[in-house]
Tab-separated table of C-alpha atoms in Angstrom:
chain	number	residue	atom	x	y	z
A	1	LYS	CA	21.544	-6.928	18.697
A	2	ASN	CA	21.122	-6.512	14.954
A	3	ILE	CA	17.774	-7.404	13.449
A	4	ASN	CA	17.375	-9.145	10.112
A	5	PHE	CA	14.169	-7.986	8.466
A	6	GLU	CA	12.262	-10.031	5.946
A	7	ASP	CA	10.538	-8.061	3.205
A	8	ASN	CA	7.123	-9.405	4.200
A	9	THR	CA	7.408	-7.781	7.654
A	10	LEU	CA	7.705	-4.287	6.172
A	11	ILE	CA	5.083	-2.037	4.595
A	12	ASN	CA	5.386	0.930	2.231
A	13	TYR	CA	5.201	4.490	3.530
A	14	LYS	CA	1.737	5.133	2.057
A	15	LYS	CA	0.241	2.218	3.960
A	16	ALA	CA	1.994	3.389	7.112
A	17	ILE	CA	0.539	6.883	6.704
A	18	ASN	CA	-2.913	5.356	6.279
A	19	LYS	CA	-2.464	3.302	9.466
A	20	VAL	CA	-1.494	6.232	11.689
A	21	THR	CA	-3.714	8.965	10.202
A	22	LYS	CA	-6.681	7.004	8.774
A	23	ILE	CA	-6.490	9.212	5.668
A	24	ASN	CA	-7.492	7.380	2.497
A	25	ASN	CA	-5.115	6.706	-0.382
A	26	ASN	CA	-6.691	9.296	-2.679
A	27	LYS	CA	-5.887	12.123	-0.264
A	28	ILE	CA	-2.417	10.730	0.366
A	29	LYS	CA	-1.828	10.737	-3.398
A	30	ILE	CA	-2.782	14.432	-3.605
A	31	PHE	CA	-0.199	15.340	-0.967
A	32	GLU	CA	2.384	13.127	-2.647
A	33	ASN	CA	1.861	14.936	-5.940
A	34	ASN	CA	2.463	18.242	-4.155
A	35	PHE	CA	5.715	16.849	-2.762
A	36	SER	CA	6.955	16.073	-6.251
A	37	ASP	CA	5.938	19.548	-7.431
A	38	PHE	CA	7.751	21.515	-4.752
A	39	LEU	CA	10.867	19.401	-5.027
A	40	SER	CA	11.126	19.847	-8.760
A	41	LEU	CA	10.550	23.612	-8.955
A	42	ASP	CA	14.168	24.743	-8.632
A	43	ASN	CA	15.819	21.558	-7.458
A	44	LYS	CA	15.536	18.986	-10.194
A	45	ILE	CA	18.889	17.439	-9.282
A	46	LEU	CA	19.720	17.057	-5.613
A	47	PRO	CA	23.127	15.955	-4.352
A	48	ASN	CA	23.177	12.305	-3.344
A	49	PHE	CA	24.991	11.984	-0.036
A	50	SER	CA	25.021	9.060	2.358
A	51	TRP	CA	23.738	11.326	5.143
A	52	ALA	CA	20.747	12.598	3.189
A	53	ALA	CA	17.302	11.183	3.897
A	54	THR	CA	15.867	8.565	1.600
A	55	ASN	CA	13.006	9.430	-0.699
A	56	GLU	CA	10.714	7.348	1.532
A	57	LEU	CA	11.599	9.224	4.728
A	58	ALA	CA	11.315	12.620	3.039
A	59	ARG	CA	7.895	11.794	1.566
A	60	LEU	CA	6.665	10.202	4.812
A	61	THR	CA	7.536	13.248	6.907
A	62	TYR	CA	6.162	15.700	4.337
A	63	ILE	CA	2.819	13.947	3.921
A	64	ILE	CA	2.325	13.292	7.634
A	65	THR	CA	3.081	16.934	8.421
A	66	ARG	CA	0.545	18.060	5.816
A	67	ILE	CA	-2.119	15.744	7.248
A	68	VAL	CA	-1.523	16.147	10.989
A	69	LYS	CA	-0.731	19.895	10.854
A	70	PRO	CA	1.524	19.719	13.911
A	71	LYS	CA	2.336	22.729	16.028
A	72	ILE	CA	5.727	21.416	17.183
A	73	ILE	CA	8.095	18.822	15.718
A	74	ILE	CA	11.479	17.971	17.205
A	75	GLU	CA	14.049	16.070	15.168
A	76	THR	CA	17.540	14.877	16.031
A	77	GLY	CA	20.000	14.649	13.166
A	78	VAL	CA	19.817	17.058	10.250
A	79	GLY	CA	22.785	16.468	7.953
A	80	PRO	CA	22.193	18.179	4.586
A	81	GLY	CA	18.590	18.856	5.655
A	82	MET	CA	16.386	16.851	3.294
A	83	THR	CA	13.957	15.717	6.009
A	84	SER	CA	13.969	19.168	7.620
A	85	TRP	CA	13.241	20.743	4.249
A	86	SER	CA	10.321	18.380	3.648
A	87	ILE	CA	8.838	19.166	7.047
A	88	LEU	CA	9.335	22.920	6.712
A	89	GLN	CA	7.776	22.930	3.258
A	90	ALA	CA	4.727	21.120	4.638
A	91	MET	CA	4.529	23.555	7.570
A	92	SER	CA	4.696	26.472	5.150
A	93	GLU	CA	1.811	25.022	3.143
A	94	ASN	CA	-0.105	24.429	6.383
A	95	ASN	CA	0.717	27.976	7.541
A	96	LYS	CA	1.364	26.425	10.924
A	97	GLY	CA	4.173	24.848	12.911
A	98	GLN	CA	7.721	25.135	14.197
A	99	LEU	CA	10.529	22.638	13.675
A	100	TYR	CA	13.253	22.243	16.310
A	101	SER	CA	16.332	20.412	15.041
A	102	ILE	CA	19.297	19.137	17.059
A	103	ASP	CA	22.536	18.128	15.395
A	104	LEU	CA	26.264	18.044	15.990
A	105	PRO	CA	28.545	20.504	14.163
A	106	THR	CA	29.268	19.567	10.555
A	107	PRO	CA	32.627	18.300	9.298
A	108	ASN	CA	32.778	21.512	7.181
A	109	THR	CA	33.703	19.673	4.019
A	110	LYS	CA	32.780	20.446	0.414
A	111	ASN	CA	29.986	17.857	0.569
A	112	MET	CA	28.757	19.074	3.949
A	113	PRO	CA	29.473	22.798	4.341
A	114	GLU	CA	26.942	23.372	7.120
A	115	VAL	CA	24.044	21.708	8.911
A	116	GLY	CA	20.886	21.902	6.815
A	117	TYR	CA	22.502	23.622	3.849
A	118	LEU	CA	19.823	22.259	1.496
A	119	ILE	CA	17.047	24.162	3.291
A	120	PRO	CA	15.895	27.243	1.325
A	121	ASP	CA	16.131	30.574	3.169
A	122	SER	CA	12.436	31.144	2.481
A	123	LEU	CA	11.547	28.306	4.897
A	124	LYS	CA	13.909	29.123	7.759
A	125	ASP	CA	11.462	31.326	9.669
A	126	ARG	CA	9.894	28.146	11.060
A	127	TRP	CA	13.237	26.457	11.770
A	128	ASN	CA	15.018	26.443	15.120
A	129	LEU	CA	18.461	24.812	14.915
A	130	LEU	CA	20.366	23.785	18.033
A	131	ILE	CA	23.978	22.653	17.642
A	132	GLY	CA	25.185	20.017	20.085
A	133	SER	CA	24.391	16.499	21.286
A	134	SER	CA	20.846	15.383	22.007
A	135	LYS	CA	21.897	14.192	25.461
A	136	LYS	CA	22.829	17.745	26.368
A	137	LEU	CA	20.161	19.685	24.483
A	138	LEU	CA	17.040	17.521	24.288
A	139	PRO	CA	16.034	17.553	27.998
A	140	SER	CA	16.180	21.348	28.321
A	141	LEU	CA	14.364	21.830	25.013
A	142	LEU	CA	11.570	19.524	26.123
A	143	ARG	CA	11.258	21.369	29.444
A	144	GLU	CA	10.919	24.632	27.529
A	145	ILE	CA	8.387	23.398	24.971
A	146	SER	CA	6.519	20.946	27.210
A	147	GLU	CA	4.284	19.264	24.599
A	148	ILE	CA	5.218	18.152	21.078
A	149	ASP	CA	3.241	16.587	18.249
A	150	ILE	CA	5.973	14.532	16.575
A	151	PHE	CA	9.464	13.406	17.537
A	152	ILE	CA	11.852	12.182	14.844
A	153	HIS	CA	15.070	10.325	15.636
A	154	ASP	CA	17.751	10.430	12.960
A	155	SER	CA	20.951	10.989	14.915
A	156	ARG	CA	23.416	8.307	16.030
A	157	HIS	CA	21.731	4.943	15.490
A	158	SER	CA	23.178	3.043	18.424
A	159	PHE	CA	20.989	1.072	20.826
A	160	SER	CA	21.813	3.327	23.776
A	161	ASN	CA	21.308	6.596	21.924
A	162	GLN	CA	18.056	5.482	20.335
A	163	MET	CA	16.630	4.275	23.638
A	164	TYR	CA	17.724	7.510	25.301
A	165	GLU	CA	15.972	9.670	22.709
A	166	TYR	CA	12.809	7.537	22.628
A	167	GLU	CA	12.494	7.458	26.419
A	168	THR	CA	13.335	11.146	26.857
A	169	SER	CA	10.912	12.427	24.228
A	170	TRP	CA	7.987	10.042	24.836
A	171	PRO	CA	6.501	11.756	27.922
A	172	ASN	CA	6.338	15.039	26.003
A	173	ILE	CA	4.644	13.636	22.905
A	174	LYS	CA	0.970	14.482	23.128
A	175	ASN	CA	-1.773	11.868	23.047
A	176	GLN	CA	-2.196	10.582	19.467
A	177	GLY	CA	1.182	12.106	18.603
A	178	LEU	CA	3.890	10.232	16.707
A	179	LEU	CA	7.386	8.932	17.280
A	180	ILE	CA	9.314	8.301	14.047
A	181	SER	CA	12.748	6.719	13.854
A	182	ASP	CA	15.065	6.233	10.914
A	183	ASP	CA	17.378	3.215	10.630
A	184	ILE	CA	15.829	0.500	12.801
A	185	SER	CA	19.054	-1.517	12.914
A	186	ASN	CA	18.872	-2.975	16.427
A	187	ASP	CA	16.332	-3.945	19.101
A	188	ALA	CA	15.852	-0.468	20.599
A	189	PHE	CA	12.723	0.563	18.680
A	190	ILE	CA	11.047	-2.841	18.994
A	191	ASN	CA	11.824	-3.064	22.710
A	192	PHE	CA	10.618	0.478	23.340
A	193	SER	CA	7.363	-0.178	21.486
A	194	LYS	CA	6.701	-3.334	23.496
A	195	ASN	CA	7.594	-1.635	26.788
A	196	ASN	CA	4.987	1.041	26.056
A	197	ASP	CA	2.360	-1.360	24.712
A	198	ARG	CA	2.464	0.090	21.206
A	199	ASN	CA	2.498	-1.651	17.837
A	200	ALA	CA	5.642	-0.839	15.894
A	201	ILE	CA	5.064	-0.040	12.220
A	202	LEU	CA	8.131	-0.782	10.118
A	203	ILE	CA	8.489	0.883	6.729
A	204	LYS	CA	10.730	-0.290	3.917
A	205	GLN	CA	13.046	2.246	2.338
A	206	ASN	CA	15.909	2.351	-0.118
A	207	LYS	CA	18.591	1.409	2.390
A	208	ASN	CA	19.455	-1.556	4.596
A	209	PHE	CA	17.243	-0.724	7.578
A	210	PRO	CA	13.600	0.404	7.803
A	211	ILE	CA	11.871	3.446	9.254
A	212	GLY	CA	9.846	2.904	12.422
A	213	ILE	CA	6.738	4.738	13.563
A	214	ILE	CA	4.470	4.403	16.583
A	215	LYS	CA	1.429	6.368	17.688
A	216	LYS	CA	1.032	7.408	21.303
C-alpha cells in the first residue's frame, strides 16, 4: 500500500534530532556547521545521482552520529556512499565507532564505478563493507556483532524487504538505540512502529517520500 503524506504530518530533520536526542537547537546548529565545513573542504561540487542520499538524510545521519557517539552502526544500501561518508566523518570526529555496510554489487558504470566510491580513503579504517543481499548477510552479521546502536535501511524499498530488515535488526538494537529508514513509501515502517508500540517520526526531504526514525 502506498501512503500519501501531507506536508503537515512531516517535520524537518533538526526537529527530529531534537526529539530523539533531546539536544537543543544551538548544539545541533554547531554540528550542522561542521557538516558544511567538512563537505566543502575538497568536495565543493558533488555528483548528483538518483542513488545518492539527500542532503537531509546525510545531515541527519552525520549529526545524530556526532551526538550519540555510537559504537556500531549497520546500514543496508550504500550506492555512491554519501550517507556512509557522513557517518564515517562523524565517527572520525568522535574518534569512536565502526560502520558495517551491506550492498549488492554495483552496475560498474561510469556513474557508479564501485560501491561507496565517494568515501575518502582516509575514512575507510572504520568502514566494513559486505557485498551481497541483506537477506543473506544481515542475520550472520548480527549474530557476530550482537548489539548495535543504530540500524539504517536504505536498500530495496519494498514492503517485504523493509519489514524483513526492520524485524531482523530490531532485537539487536540496544535500548535507546535508533532505527532509521529512508523512503517511507508504503505501510511497512508505520506498521512496524505500531507493532512495537513506538511513535514513528517522519522527516521531510527533497524527494517524494520521507525518512522515518524510531527510538527503541
